[in-house]
Coordinates of C-alpha atoms and ligand atoms in Angstrom, one line a residue:
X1 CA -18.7 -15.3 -13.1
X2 CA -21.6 -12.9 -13.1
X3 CA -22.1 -11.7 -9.4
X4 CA -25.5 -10.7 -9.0
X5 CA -27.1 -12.0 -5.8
X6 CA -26.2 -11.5 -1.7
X7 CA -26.1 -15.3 -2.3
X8 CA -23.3 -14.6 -4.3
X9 CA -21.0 -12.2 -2.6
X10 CA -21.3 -14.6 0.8
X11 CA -19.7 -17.6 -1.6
X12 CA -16.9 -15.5 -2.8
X13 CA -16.6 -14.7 0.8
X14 CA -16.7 -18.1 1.4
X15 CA -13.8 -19.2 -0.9
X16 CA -11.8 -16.3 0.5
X17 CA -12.1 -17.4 3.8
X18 CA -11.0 -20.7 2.9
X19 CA -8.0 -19.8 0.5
X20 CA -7.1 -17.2 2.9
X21 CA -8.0 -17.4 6.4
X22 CA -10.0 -16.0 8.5
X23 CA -7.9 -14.0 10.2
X24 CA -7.2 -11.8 7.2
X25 CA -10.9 -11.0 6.0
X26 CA -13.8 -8.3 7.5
X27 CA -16.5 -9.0 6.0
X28 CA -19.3 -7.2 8.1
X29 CA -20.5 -3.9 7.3
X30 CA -19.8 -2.4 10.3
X31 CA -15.9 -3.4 10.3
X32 CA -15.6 -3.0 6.5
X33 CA -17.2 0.9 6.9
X34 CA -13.9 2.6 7.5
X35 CA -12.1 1.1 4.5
X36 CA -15.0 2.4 1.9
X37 CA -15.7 5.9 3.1
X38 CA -13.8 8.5 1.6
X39 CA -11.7 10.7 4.4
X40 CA -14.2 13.8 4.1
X41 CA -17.2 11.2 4.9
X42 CA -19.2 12.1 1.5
X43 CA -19.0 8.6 -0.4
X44 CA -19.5 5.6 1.3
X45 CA -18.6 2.2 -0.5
X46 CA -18.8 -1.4 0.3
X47 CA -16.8 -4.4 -0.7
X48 CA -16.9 -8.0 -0.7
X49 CA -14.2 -7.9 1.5
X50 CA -11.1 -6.1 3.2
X51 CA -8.3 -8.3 3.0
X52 CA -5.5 -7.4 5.7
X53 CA -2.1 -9.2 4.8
X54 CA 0.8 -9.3 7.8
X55 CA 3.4 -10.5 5.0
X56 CA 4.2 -9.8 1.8
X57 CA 3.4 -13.9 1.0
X58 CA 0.1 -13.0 2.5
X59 CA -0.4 -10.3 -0.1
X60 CA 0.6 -12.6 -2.6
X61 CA -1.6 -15.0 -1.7
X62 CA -4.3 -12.8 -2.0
X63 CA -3.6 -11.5 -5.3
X64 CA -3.4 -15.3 -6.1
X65 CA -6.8 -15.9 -4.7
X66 CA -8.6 -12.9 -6.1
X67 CA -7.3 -13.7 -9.6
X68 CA -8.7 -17.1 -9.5
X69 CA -12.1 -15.6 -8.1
X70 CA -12.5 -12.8 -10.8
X71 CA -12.0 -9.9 -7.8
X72 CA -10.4 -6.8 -8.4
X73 CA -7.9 -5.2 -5.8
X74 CA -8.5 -1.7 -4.6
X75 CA -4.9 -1.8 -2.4
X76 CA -5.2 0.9 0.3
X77 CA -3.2 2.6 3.0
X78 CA -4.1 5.8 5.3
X79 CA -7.1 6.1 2.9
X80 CA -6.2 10.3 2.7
X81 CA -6.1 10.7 -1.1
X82 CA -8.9 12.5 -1.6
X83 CA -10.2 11.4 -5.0
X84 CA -11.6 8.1 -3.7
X85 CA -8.5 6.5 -5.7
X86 CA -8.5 3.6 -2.6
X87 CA -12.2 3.4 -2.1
X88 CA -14.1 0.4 -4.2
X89 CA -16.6 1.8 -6.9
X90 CA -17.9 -1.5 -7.9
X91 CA -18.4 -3.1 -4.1
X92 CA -19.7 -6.5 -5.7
X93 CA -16.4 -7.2 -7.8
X94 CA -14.0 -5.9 -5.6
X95 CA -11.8 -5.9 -2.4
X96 CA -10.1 -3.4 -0.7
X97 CA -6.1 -4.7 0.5
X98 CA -5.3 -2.5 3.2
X99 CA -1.5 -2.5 3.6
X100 CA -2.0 -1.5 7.3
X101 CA -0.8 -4.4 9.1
X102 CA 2.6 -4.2 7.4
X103 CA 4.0 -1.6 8.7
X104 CA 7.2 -2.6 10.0
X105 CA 10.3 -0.7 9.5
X106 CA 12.5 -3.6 8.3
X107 CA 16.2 -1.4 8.6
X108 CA 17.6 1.9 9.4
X109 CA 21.0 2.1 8.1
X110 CA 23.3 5.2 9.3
X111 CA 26.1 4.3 7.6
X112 CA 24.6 4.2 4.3
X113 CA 22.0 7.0 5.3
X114 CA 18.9 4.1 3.7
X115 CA 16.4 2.9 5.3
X116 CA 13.7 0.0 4.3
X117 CA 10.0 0.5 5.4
X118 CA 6.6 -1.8 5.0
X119 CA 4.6 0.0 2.6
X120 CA 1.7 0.4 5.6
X121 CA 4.2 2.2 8.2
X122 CA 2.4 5.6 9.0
X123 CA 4.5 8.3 7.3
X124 CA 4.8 10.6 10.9
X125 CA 6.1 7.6 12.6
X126 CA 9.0 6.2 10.1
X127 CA 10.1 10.2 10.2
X128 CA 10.0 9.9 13.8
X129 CA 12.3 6.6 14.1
X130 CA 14.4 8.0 11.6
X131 CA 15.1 11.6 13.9
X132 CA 16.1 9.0 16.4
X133 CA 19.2 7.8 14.4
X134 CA 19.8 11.4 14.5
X135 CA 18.9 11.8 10.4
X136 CA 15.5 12.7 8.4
X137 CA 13.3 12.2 5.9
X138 CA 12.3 15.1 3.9
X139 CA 9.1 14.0 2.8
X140 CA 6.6 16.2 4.8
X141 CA 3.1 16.5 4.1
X142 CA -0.5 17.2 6.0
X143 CA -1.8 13.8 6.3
X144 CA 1.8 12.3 7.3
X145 CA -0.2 11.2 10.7
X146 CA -2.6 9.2 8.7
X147 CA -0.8 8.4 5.3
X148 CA 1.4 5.1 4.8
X149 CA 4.9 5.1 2.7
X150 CA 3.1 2.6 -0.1
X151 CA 0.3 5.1 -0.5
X152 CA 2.8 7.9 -0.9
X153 CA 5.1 6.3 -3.7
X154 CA 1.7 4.6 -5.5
X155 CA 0.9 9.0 -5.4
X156 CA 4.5 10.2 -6.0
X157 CA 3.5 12.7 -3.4
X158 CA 5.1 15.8 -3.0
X159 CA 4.8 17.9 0.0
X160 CA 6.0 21.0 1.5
X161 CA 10.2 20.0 1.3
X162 CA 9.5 19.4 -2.6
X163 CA 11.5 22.3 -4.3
X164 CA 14.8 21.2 -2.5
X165 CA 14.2 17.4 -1.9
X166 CA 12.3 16.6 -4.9
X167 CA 9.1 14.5 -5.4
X168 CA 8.4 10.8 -3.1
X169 CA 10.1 9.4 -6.8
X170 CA 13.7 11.2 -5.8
X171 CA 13.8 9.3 -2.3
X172 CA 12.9 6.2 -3.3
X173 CA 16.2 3.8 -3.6
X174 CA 14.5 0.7 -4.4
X175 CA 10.5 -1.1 -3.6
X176 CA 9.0 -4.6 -3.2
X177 CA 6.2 -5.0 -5.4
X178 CA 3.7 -7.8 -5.5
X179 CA 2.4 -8.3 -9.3
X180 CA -0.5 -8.7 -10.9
X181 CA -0.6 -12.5 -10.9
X182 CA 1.1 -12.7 -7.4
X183 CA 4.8 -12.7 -8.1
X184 CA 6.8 -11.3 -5.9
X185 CA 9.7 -8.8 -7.4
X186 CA 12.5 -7.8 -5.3
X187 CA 13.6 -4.6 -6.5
X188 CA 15.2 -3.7 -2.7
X189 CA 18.2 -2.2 -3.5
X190 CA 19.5 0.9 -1.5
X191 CA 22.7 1.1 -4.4
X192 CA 22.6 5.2 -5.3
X193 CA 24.6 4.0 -8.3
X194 CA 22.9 1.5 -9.9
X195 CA 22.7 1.9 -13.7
X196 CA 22.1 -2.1 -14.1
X197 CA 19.4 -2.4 -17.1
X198 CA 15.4 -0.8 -16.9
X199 CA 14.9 1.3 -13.7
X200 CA 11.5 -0.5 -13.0
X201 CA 10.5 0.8 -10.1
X202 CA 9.0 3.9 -11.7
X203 CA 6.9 2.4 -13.5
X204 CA 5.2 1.7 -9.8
X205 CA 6.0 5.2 -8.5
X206 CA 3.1 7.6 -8.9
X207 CA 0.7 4.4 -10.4
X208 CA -1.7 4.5 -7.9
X209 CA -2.2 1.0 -7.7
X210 CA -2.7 -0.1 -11.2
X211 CA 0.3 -2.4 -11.7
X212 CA 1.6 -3.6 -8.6
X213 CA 0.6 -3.4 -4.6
X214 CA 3.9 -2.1 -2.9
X215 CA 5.0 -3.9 -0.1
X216 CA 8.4 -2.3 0.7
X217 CA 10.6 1.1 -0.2
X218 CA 13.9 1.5 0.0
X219 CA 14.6 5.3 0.7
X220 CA 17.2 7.7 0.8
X221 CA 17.6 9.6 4.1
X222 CA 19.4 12.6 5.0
Ligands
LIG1 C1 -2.1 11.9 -7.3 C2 -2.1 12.4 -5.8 C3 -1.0 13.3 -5.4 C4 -1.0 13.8 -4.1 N1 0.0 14.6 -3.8 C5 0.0 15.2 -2.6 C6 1.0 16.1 -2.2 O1 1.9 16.4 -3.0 N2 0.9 16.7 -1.0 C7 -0.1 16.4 -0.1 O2 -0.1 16.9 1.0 N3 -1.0 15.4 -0.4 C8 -1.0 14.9 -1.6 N4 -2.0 14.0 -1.9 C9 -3.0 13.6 -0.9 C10 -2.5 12.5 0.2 O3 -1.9 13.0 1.3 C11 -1.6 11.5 -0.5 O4 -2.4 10.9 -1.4 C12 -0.9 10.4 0.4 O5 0.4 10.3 0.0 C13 -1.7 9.1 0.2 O6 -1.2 8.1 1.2 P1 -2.3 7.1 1.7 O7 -1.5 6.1 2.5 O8 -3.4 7.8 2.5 O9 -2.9 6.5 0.4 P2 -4.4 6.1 0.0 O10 -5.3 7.3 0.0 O11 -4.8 4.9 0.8 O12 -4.2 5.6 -1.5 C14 -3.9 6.5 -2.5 C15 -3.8 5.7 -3.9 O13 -2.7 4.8 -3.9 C16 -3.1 3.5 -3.9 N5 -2.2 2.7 -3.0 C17 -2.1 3.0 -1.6 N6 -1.2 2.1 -1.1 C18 -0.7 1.4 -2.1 C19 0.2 0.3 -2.2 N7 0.9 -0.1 -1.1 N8 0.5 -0.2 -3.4 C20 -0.1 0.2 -4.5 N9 -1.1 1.2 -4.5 C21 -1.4 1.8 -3.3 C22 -4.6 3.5 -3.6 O14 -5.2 2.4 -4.3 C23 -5.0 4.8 -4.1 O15 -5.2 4.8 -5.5 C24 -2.0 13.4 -3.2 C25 -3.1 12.6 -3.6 C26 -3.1 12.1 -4.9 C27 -4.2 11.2 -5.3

């Protein structure tokens, strides 16, 4: 479908609303402003939607739902990568997915110093639950206020601890990763020796998006 018209961006609208809920959806200018402008305020974007899922079957759904409409998915987190990577560029055939309502930290395991985060958990405060178990989490970086854990793998960010920790790719264990045609793949694992088959996880590790939305990382702690 061609979209050309107003008419036609309030139908896809529409048929998001009904496929998804309206919970899920902004649609108004005003609440969609803050997911299209870039963090230093110079480019501002619109979109037929923002789309925020609470569940990784919520983000499925969505990628189901978009797919079927001809959308394409900007996914987003803290919106702090600075090369308008999670900002739409074609606001009348896309939607922005911010992760931001998942942002749960599903376990923090001290025995097997893992842990498993929602891809939309705000790097500062997963390092600051994780100091409370009495371990940490090396990866250390200015926007860690404002940045999420998904938008930090889909980066492979590095940060200031890089030299002796490594990259965001050598603390990731394991991620959750909702496909292009809404499949959900379970690639969880916190096993440091696992040697079972095709790591394919790093193909979603520093992809910014392209392949997968991350819902979940599995991480190594210290
Ligand atoms: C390539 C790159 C490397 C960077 N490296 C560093 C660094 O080493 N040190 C530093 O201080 N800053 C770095 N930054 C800047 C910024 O602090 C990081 O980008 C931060 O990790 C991004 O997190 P965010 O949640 O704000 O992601 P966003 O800015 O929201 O998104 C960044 C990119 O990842 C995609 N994305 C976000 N969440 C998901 C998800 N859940 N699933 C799939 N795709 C997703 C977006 O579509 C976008 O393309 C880097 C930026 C980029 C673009």
């Amino acid at each position: 479908m061609t979209i050309v018209s107003e008419h036609d961006i309030e139908e896809l609208r529409f048929s998001l609303k009904n496929r998804l809920g309206e919970a899920l959806l902004l649609t108004s200018q005003e609440d969609m402003l803050r997911y299209c402008r870039d963090w230093h305020g110079d480019v501002t974007s619109s979109a037929v939607a923002v789309i925020r899922p609470r569940s990784t079957q919520e983000v499925s759904d969505t990628v189901r739902a978009c797919a079927e409409l001809g959308l394409a998915i900007i996914p987003q987190g803290g919106n702090t990568g600075l090369v308008l990577g999670g900002i739409p560029d074609a606001p009348k055939h896309q939607v922005v997915l911010s992760l931001e309502r998942m942002n749960a930290i599903r376990t923090i395991d001290s025995d097997d110093f893992s842990a498993v985060v929602e891809a939309g958990c705000i790097l500062s405060e997963f390092k600051d639950a994780v100091q409370d178990k009495g371990m940490f989490f090396p990866l250390s970086l200015g926007a860690q206020g404002s940045c999420r854990i998904g938008g930090n793998v889909s980066t492979n960010a590095g940060g200031i601890n890089v030299l002796r920790y490594g990259m965001t790719r050598e603390l990731v264990l394991g991620l959750e990763v909702v496909l292009p045609d809404g499949t959900i793949w379970n690639g969880l694992s916190t096993l440091r020796k696992d040697n079972r088959g095709i790591d394919l996880k790093q193909l979603f590790i520093g992809a910014e998006g392209t392949l997968g939305i991350i819902t979940a990382v599995a991480v190594k702690l210290y």
